[in-house]
Every structure is written in structure tokens, then in C-alpha cells.
mmCIF file of C-alpha atoms and ligand atoms in Angstrom:
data_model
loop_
_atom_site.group_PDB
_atom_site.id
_atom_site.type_symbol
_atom_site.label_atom_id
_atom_site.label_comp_id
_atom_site.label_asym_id
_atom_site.label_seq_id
_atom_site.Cartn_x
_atom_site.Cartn_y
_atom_site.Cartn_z
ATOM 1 C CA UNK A 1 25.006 -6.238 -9.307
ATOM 2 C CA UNK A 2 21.548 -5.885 -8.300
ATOM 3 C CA UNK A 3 19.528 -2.504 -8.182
ATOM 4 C CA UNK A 4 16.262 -2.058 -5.892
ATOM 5 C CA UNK A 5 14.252 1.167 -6.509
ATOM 6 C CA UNK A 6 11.849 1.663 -4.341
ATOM 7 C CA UNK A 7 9.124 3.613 -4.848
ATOM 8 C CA UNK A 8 6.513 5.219 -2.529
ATOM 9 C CA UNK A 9 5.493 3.393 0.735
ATOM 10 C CA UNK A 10 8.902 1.745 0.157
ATOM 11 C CA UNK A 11 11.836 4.791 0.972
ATOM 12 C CA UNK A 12 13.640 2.210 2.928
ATOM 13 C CA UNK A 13 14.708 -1.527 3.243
ATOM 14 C CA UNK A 14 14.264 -2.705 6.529
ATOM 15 C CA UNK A 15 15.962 -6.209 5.977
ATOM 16 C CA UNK A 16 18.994 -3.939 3.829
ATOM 17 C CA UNK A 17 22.158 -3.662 6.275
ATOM 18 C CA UNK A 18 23.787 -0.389 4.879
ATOM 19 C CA UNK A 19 27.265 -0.251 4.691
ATOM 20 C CA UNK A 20 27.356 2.935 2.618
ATOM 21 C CA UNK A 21 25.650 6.134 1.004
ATOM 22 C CA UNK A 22 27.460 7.314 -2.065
ATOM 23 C CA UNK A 23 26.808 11.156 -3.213
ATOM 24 C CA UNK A 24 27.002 10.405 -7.405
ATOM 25 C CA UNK A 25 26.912 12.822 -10.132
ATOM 26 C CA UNK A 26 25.799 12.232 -13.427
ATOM 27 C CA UNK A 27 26.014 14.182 -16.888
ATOM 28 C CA UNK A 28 22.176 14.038 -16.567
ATOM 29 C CA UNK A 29 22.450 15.632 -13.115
ATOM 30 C CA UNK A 30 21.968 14.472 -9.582
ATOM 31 C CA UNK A 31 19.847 10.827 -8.724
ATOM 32 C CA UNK A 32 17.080 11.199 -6.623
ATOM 33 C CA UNK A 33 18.775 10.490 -3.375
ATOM 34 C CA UNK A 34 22.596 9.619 -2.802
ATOM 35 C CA UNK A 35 22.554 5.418 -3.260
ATOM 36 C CA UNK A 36 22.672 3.191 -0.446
ATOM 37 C CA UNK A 37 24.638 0.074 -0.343
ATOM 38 C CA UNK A 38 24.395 -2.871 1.454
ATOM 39 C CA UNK A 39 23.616 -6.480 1.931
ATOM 40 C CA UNK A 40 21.031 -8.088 2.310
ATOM 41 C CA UNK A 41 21.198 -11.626 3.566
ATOM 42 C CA UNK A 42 24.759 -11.184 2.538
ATOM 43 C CA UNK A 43 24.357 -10.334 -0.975
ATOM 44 C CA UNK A 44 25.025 -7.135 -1.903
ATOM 45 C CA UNK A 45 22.226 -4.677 -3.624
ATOM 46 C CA UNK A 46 21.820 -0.994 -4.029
ATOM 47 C CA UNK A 47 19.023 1.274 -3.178
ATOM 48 C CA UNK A 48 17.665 4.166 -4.098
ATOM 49 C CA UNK A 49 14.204 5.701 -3.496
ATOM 50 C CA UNK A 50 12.689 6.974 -6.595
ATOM 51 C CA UNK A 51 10.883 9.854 -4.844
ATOM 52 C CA UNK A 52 13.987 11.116 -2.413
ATOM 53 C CA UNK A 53 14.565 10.418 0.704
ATOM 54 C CA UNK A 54 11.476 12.189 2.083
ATOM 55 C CA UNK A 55 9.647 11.349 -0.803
ATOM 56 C CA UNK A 56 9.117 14.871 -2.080
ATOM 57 C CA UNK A 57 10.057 14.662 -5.909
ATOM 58 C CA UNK A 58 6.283 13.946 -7.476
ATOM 59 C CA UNK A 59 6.746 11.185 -10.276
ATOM 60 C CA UNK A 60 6.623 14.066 -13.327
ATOM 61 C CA UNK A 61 9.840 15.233 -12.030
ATOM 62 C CA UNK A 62 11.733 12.538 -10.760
ATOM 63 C CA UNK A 63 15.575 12.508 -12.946
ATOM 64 C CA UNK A 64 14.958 9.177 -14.476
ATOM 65 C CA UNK A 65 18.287 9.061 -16.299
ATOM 66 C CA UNK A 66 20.234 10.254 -13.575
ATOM 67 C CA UNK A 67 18.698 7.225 -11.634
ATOM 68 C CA UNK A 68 19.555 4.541 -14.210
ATOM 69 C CA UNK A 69 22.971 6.080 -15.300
ATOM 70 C CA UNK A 70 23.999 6.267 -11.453
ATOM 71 C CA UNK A 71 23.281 3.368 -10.720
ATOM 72 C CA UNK A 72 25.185 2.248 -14.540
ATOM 73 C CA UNK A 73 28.021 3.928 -13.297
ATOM 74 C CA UNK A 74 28.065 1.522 -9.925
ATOM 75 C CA UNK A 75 28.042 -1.330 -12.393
ATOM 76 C CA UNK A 76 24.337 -1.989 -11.665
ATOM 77 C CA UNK A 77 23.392 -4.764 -14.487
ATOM 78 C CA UNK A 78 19.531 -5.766 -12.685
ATOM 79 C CA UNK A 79 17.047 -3.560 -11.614
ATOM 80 C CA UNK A 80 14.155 -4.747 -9.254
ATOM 81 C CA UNK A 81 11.940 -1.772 -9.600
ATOM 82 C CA UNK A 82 8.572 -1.518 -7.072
ATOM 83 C CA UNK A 83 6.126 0.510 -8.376
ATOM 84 C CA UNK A 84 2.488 1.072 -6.604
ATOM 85 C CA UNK A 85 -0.292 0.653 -8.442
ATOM 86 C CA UNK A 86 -4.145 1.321 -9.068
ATOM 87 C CA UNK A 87 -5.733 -1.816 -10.121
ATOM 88 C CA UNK A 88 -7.852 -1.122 -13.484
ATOM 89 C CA UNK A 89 -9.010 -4.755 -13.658
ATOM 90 C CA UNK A 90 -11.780 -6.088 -11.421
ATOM 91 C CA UNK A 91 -9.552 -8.896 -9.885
ATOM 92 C CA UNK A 92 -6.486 -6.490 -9.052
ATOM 93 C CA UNK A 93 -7.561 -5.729 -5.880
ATOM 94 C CA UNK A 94 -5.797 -3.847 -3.153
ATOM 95 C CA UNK A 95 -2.920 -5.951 -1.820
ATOM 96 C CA UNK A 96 -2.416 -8.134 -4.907
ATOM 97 C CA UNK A 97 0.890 -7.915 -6.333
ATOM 98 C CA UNK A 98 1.716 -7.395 -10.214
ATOM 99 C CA UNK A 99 4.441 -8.115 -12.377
ATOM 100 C CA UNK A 100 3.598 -6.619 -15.649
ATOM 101 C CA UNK A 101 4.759 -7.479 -18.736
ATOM 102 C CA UNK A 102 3.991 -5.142 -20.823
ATOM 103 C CA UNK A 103 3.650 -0.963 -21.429
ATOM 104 C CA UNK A 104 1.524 1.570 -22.530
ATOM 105 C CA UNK A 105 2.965 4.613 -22.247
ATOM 106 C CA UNK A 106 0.752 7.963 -21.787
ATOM 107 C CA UNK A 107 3.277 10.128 -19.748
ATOM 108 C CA UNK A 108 4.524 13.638 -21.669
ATOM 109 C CA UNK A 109 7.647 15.967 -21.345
ATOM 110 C CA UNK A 110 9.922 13.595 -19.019
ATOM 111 C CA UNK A 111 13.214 13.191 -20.779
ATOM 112 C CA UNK A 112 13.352 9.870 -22.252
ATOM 113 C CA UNK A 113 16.792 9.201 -23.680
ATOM 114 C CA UNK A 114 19.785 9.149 -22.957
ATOM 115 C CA UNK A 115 20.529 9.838 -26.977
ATOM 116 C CA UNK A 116 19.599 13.446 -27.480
ATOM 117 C CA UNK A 117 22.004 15.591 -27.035
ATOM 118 C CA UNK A 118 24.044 17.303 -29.404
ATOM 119 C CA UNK A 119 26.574 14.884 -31.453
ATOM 120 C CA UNK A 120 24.967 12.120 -30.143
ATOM 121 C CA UNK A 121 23.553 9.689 -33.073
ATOM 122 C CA UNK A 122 19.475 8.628 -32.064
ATOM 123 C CA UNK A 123 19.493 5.038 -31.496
ATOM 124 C CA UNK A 124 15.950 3.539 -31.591
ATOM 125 C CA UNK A 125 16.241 0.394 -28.760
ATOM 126 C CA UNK A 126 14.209 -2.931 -29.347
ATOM 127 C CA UNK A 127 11.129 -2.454 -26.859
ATOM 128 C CA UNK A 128 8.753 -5.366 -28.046
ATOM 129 C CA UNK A 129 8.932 -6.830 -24.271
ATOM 130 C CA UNK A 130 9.665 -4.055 -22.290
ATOM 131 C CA UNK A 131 10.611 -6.092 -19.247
ATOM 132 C CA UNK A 132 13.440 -8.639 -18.796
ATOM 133 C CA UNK A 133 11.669 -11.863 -19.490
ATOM 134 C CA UNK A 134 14.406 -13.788 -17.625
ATOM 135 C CA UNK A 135 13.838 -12.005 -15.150
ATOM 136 C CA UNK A 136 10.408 -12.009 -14.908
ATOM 137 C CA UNK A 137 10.530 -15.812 -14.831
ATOM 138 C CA UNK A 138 13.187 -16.362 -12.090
ATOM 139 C CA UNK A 139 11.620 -13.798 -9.880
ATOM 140 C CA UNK A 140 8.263 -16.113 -10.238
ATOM 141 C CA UNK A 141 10.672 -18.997 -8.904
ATOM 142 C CA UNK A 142 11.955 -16.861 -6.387
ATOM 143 C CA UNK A 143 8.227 -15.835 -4.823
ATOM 144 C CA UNK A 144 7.706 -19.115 -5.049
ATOM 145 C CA UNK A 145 10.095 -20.774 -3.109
ATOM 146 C CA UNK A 146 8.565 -18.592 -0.366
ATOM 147 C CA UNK A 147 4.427 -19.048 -1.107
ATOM 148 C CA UNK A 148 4.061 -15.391 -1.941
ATOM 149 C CA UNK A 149 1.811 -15.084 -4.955
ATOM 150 C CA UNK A 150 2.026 -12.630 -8.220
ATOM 151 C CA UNK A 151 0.394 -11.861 -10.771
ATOM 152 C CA UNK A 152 2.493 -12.885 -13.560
ATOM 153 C CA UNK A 153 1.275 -10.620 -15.902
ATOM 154 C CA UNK A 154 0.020 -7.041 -16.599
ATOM 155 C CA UNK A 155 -0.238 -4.258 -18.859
ATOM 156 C CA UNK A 156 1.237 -0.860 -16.732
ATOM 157 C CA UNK A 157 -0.278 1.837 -17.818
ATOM 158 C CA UNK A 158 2.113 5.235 -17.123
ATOM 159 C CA UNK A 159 0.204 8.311 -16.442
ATOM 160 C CA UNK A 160 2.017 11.455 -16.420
ATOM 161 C CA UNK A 161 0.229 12.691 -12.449
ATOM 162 C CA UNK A 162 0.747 13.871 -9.757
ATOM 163 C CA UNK A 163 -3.148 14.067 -9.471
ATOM 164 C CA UNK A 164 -4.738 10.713 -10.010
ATOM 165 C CA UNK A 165 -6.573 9.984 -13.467
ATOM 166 C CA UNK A 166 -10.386 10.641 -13.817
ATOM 167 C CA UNK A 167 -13.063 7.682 -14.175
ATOM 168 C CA UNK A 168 -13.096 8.515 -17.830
ATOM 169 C CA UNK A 169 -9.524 8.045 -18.379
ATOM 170 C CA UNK A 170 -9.639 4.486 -16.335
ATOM 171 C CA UNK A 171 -12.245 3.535 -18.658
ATOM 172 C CA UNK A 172 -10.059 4.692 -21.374
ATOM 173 C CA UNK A 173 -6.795 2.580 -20.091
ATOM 174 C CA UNK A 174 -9.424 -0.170 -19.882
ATOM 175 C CA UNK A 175 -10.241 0.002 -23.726
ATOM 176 C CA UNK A 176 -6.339 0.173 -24.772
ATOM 177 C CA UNK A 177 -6.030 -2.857 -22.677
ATOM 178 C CA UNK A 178 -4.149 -1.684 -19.512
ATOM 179 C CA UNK A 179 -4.779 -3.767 -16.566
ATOM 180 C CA UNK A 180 -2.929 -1.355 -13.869
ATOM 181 C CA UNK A 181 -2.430 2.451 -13.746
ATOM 182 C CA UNK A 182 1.121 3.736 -12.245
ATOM 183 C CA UNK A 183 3.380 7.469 -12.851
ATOM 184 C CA UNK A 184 6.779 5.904 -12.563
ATOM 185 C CA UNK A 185 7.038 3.132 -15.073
ATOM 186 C CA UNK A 186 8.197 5.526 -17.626
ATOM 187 C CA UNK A 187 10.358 6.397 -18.779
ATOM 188 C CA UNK A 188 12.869 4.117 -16.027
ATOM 189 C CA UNK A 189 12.268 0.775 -18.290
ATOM 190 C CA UNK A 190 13.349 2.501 -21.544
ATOM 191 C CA UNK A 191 16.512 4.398 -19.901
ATOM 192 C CA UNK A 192 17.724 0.693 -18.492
ATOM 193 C CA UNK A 193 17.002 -0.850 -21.438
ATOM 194 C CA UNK A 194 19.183 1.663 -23.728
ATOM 195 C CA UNK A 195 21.888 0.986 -20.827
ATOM 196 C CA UNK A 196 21.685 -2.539 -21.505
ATOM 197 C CA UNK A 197 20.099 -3.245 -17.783
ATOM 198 C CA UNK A 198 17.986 -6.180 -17.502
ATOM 199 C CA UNK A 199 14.568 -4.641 -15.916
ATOM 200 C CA UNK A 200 11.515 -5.760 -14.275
ATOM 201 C CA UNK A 201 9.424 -4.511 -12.356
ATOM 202 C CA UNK A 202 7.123 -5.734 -8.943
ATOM 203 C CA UNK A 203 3.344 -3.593 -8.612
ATOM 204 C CA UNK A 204 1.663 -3.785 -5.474
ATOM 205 C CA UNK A 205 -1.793 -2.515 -5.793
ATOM 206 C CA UNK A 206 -2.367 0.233 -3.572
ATOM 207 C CA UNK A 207 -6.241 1.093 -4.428
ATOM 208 C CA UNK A 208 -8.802 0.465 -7.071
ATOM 209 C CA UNK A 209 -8.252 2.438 -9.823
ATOM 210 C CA UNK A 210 -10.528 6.007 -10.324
ATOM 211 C CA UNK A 211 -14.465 5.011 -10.961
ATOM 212 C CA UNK A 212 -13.734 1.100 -10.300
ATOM 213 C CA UNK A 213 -14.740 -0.651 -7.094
ATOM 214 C CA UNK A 214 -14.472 1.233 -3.765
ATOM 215 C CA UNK A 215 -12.899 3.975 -5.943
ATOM 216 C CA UNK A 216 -16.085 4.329 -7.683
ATOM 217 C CA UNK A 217 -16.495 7.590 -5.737
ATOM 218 C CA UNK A 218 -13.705 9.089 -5.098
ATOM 219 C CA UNK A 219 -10.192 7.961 -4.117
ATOM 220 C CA UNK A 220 -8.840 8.530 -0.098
ATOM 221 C CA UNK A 221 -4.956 8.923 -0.335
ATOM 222 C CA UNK A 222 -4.953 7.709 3.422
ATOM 223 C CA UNK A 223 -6.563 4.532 2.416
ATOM 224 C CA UNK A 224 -3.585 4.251 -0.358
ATOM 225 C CA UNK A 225 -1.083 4.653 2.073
ATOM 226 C CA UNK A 226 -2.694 2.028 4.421
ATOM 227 C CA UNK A 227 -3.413 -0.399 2.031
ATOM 228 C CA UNK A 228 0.695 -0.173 1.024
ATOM 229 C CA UNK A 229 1.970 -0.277 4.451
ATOM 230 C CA UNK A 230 0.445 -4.018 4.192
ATOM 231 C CA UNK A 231 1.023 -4.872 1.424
ATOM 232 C CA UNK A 232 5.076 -3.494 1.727
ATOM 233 C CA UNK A 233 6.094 -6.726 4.624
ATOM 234 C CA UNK A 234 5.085 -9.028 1.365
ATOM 235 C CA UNK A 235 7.145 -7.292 -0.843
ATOM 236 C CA UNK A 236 10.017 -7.081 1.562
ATOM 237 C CA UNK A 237 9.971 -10.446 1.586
ATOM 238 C CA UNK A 238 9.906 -11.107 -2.273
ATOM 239 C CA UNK A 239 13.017 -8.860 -2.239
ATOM 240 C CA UNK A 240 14.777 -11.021 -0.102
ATOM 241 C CA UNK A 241 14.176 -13.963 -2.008
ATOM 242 C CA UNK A 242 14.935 -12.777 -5.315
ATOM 243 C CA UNK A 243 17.862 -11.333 -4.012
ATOM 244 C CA UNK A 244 19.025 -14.924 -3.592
ATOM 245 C CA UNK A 245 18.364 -15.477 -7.594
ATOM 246 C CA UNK A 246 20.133 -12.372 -8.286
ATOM 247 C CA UNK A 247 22.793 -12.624 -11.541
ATOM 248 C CA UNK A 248 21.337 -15.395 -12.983
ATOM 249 C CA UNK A 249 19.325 -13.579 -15.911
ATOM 250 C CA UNK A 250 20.757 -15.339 -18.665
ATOM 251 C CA UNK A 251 19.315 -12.584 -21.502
ATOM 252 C CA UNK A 252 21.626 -9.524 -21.625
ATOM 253 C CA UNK A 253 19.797 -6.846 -22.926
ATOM 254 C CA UNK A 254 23.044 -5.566 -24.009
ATOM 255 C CA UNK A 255 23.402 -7.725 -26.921
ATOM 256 C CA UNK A 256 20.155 -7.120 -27.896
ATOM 257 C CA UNK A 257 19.487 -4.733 -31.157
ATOM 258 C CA UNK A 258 19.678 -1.601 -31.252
ATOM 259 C CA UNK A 259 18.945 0.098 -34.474
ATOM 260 C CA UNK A 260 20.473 3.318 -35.345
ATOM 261 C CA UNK A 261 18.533 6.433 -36.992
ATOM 262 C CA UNK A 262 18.817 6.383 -40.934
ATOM 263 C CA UNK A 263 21.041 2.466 -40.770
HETATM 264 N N1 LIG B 1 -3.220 5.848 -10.450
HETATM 265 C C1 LIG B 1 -1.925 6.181 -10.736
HETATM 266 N N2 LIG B 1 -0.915 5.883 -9.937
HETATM 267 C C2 LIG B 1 -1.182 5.223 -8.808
HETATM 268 C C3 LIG B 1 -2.493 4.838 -8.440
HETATM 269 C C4 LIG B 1 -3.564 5.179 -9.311
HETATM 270 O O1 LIG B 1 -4.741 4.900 -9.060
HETATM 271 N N3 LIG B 1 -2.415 4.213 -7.250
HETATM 272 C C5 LIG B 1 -1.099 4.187 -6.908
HETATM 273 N N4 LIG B 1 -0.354 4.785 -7.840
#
């Protein structure tokens, strides 16, 4: 089944016809919000807003693993996550949309893993290409088939926040290669990858990043928010549509190696 997390400017689904909220508990704790089944264009998804229902858990403490292993527990076996972005390359302007393909990681303290407790052996996952490559490609197919327009590839940088980076630190993301600047993308790939969930993930570009463009002087979180409420219709639609293509990722990251500590 088919997993939608939506991140902010996207708490809801307006084209999902809910059929019912489930209250789940996790050995990791509580998910953000209870999950929300239901169809959409009669194919059934789950989804659950990253930040809560009012959007009021900031992206440093959002329980990633009680997201993924929720959503695990449903049977969940595809995430689509959406994850707003700042656009560190000139051409990622506001309102383009991103699906990255690769990671750089910069966030600190979040709990990563779902292997460190006690008794429980470290297992070391394979995280060459972070996102489902299947999936990447049939989602293409599936924007596509209805003239909506990615950008088929990205570097995601994953800042720790709330606050939004400096100009310095853009430039800095810039030099490592990072081509757009989000606070969720980690550690929610990892945790579905050790689950054996195929993940990928869609980036609308909310603003430029710090110091680039219009955001060479500052950055107006009412402009963000603006920016995503247009940008959200487009990737309403590409839901839809990839909804359609659901199931047929033909990589399961579940065979894929996982090396053990010390083996
Ligand atoms: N930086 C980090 N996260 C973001 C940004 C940004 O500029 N815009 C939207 N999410």
C-alpha cells in the first residue's frame, strides 16, 4: 500500500475521500497525527501530516520512526513523501518542483535508527541511492501522463532548523553540491529504507534559498506560505496520478543488503 506524507502547506488531501483515522502506537512512541485512510480515485492510500494536524511539531522534533514504523505496521510498502523546499540553485525557482535523488545530510540529535536499543544488533543499511529509483522513474511517467513537469533530479540538503540557514551556510550547501535546502528529509528516507519501504520523495520550492535571488535580503515566511499554496494544486495533482502507478516499483528495498556490525 501506498503512504503520502505530507508536509507543510500540505496537512490535508483535498482529492483523499477518508474513510478512517486510526489512533496507532508504536514502540518508538506516538506518529505525528493518528493516520488517515482513504481513497483516492478509488485506490486506497494513507496519510499522515508530518508536522500534526495543526502543524505544530517543528521538523527537529517530529517522531520520524514512529511515522515510518506506523505506517510499517499498516503494511505501508511506498512512501510518497512532499517535502518544501528552498531552492539553492539559480534555476530552482519558487514553484518548480524537485525530485531529488540524492542526500546530504547536516541534521544532529534526531534519532536515526530503528537499531539502537539494547539487544538489538547495529545493522548498517545500503544508502548509495537514497531514494527508490523505481520509483523515481514511474512517478516521472506518472507527471507525465498529466503535463506536469519535475525536476528529475536534486541533491536535498537536510538542515537541522526550525530557523532558516544563514547566506553563509547556502553558500556552503552550494560548495558540497546541494541543489535544495529542506528540515524533513532526514532522517524519514533512512528509517523507510531500514524497513524495507521503497521511498521517494516530491520538493516543491517554496522560496529562494537564504542570500540567493529575492532571498538575497532576507526571507518573508508569508511569501513561503504563498508561494506553496500555488504551488500545492500541482502537487495534488501529481498525487493523483501517481497514485494510479502505485505498486508497481519493481525494486524491493527489502532484499537489498544490509550489512551487519562486525559480519
Ligand atoms: N530552508 C530550509 N527549509 C526550507 C526552506 C529553506 O529555505 N524553504 C522551505 N523549507
Amino acid at each position: 500500500m501506498l503512504a503520502i506524507i505530507g508536509g507543510t502547506g500540505l496537512t490535508q488531501l483535498d482529492n483523499l475521500e477518508i474513510t478512517k483515522r486510526l489512533i496507532v502506537r508504536t514502540p518508538y512512541g506516538e506518529p505525528s497525527q493518528p493516520l488517515i485512510f482513504g481513497e483516492i480515485e478509488g485506490r486506497e492510500v494513507i496519510f499522515l501530516a508530518r508536522h500534526g494536524n495543526g502543524h505544530t511539531i517543528p521538523p527537529h522534533a517530529v517522531n520520524y520512526r514512529a511515522n515510518i514504523f506506523a505506517l510499517h505496521l499498516q503494511g505501508v510498502t511506498e512512501i510518497a513523501a512532499v517535502a518544501t523546499v528552498g531552492g539553492i540553485a539559480a534555476d530552482l525557482t519558487p514553484g518548480t518542483i524537485v525530485m531529488p535523488d540524492q542526500i546530504i545530510d547536516y541534521t544532529n540529535g534526531r534519532k536515526s535508527s530503528f537499531f539502537d536499543g539494547i539487544d538489538m544488533p547495529v545493522k548498517h543499511i545500503d544508502f548509495t541511492h537514497p531514494y527508490c529509483e523505481d520509483m523515481r522513474a514511474i512517478w516521472l511517467e506518472a507527471a507525465q501522463s498529466i503535463h506536469e513537469s519535475l525536476v528529475t533530479r536534486g541533491i536535498y540538503a537536510a538542515t537541522q532548523g526550525p530557523r532558516l540557514e544563514t547566506a553563509a551556510e547556502i553558500n556552503r550547501l552550494d560548495r558540497d553540491g546541494a541543489t535544495i535546502v529542506g528540515m524533513t528529509g532526514m532522517p524519514e528516507a533512512a528509517l523507510a529504507r531500514e524497513l524495507g519501504i521503497s521511498y521517494a520523495a516530491i520538493c516543491p520550492v517554496a522560496n529562494h534559498a537564504a542570500g540567493r535571488g529575492n532571498s538575497e535580503h532576507g526571507i518573508q515566511y508569508e511569501d513561503v506560505i504563498e508561494n506553496l499554496n500555488k504551488t500545492m494544486a500541482r502537487v495534488r495533482n501529481i498525487i493523483a496520478a501517481l497514485v494510479k502507478y502505485n505498486g508497481l516499483c519493481k525494486i524491493n528495498p527489502r532484499k537489498m543488503k544490509v550489512s551487519q556490525h562486525g559480519s
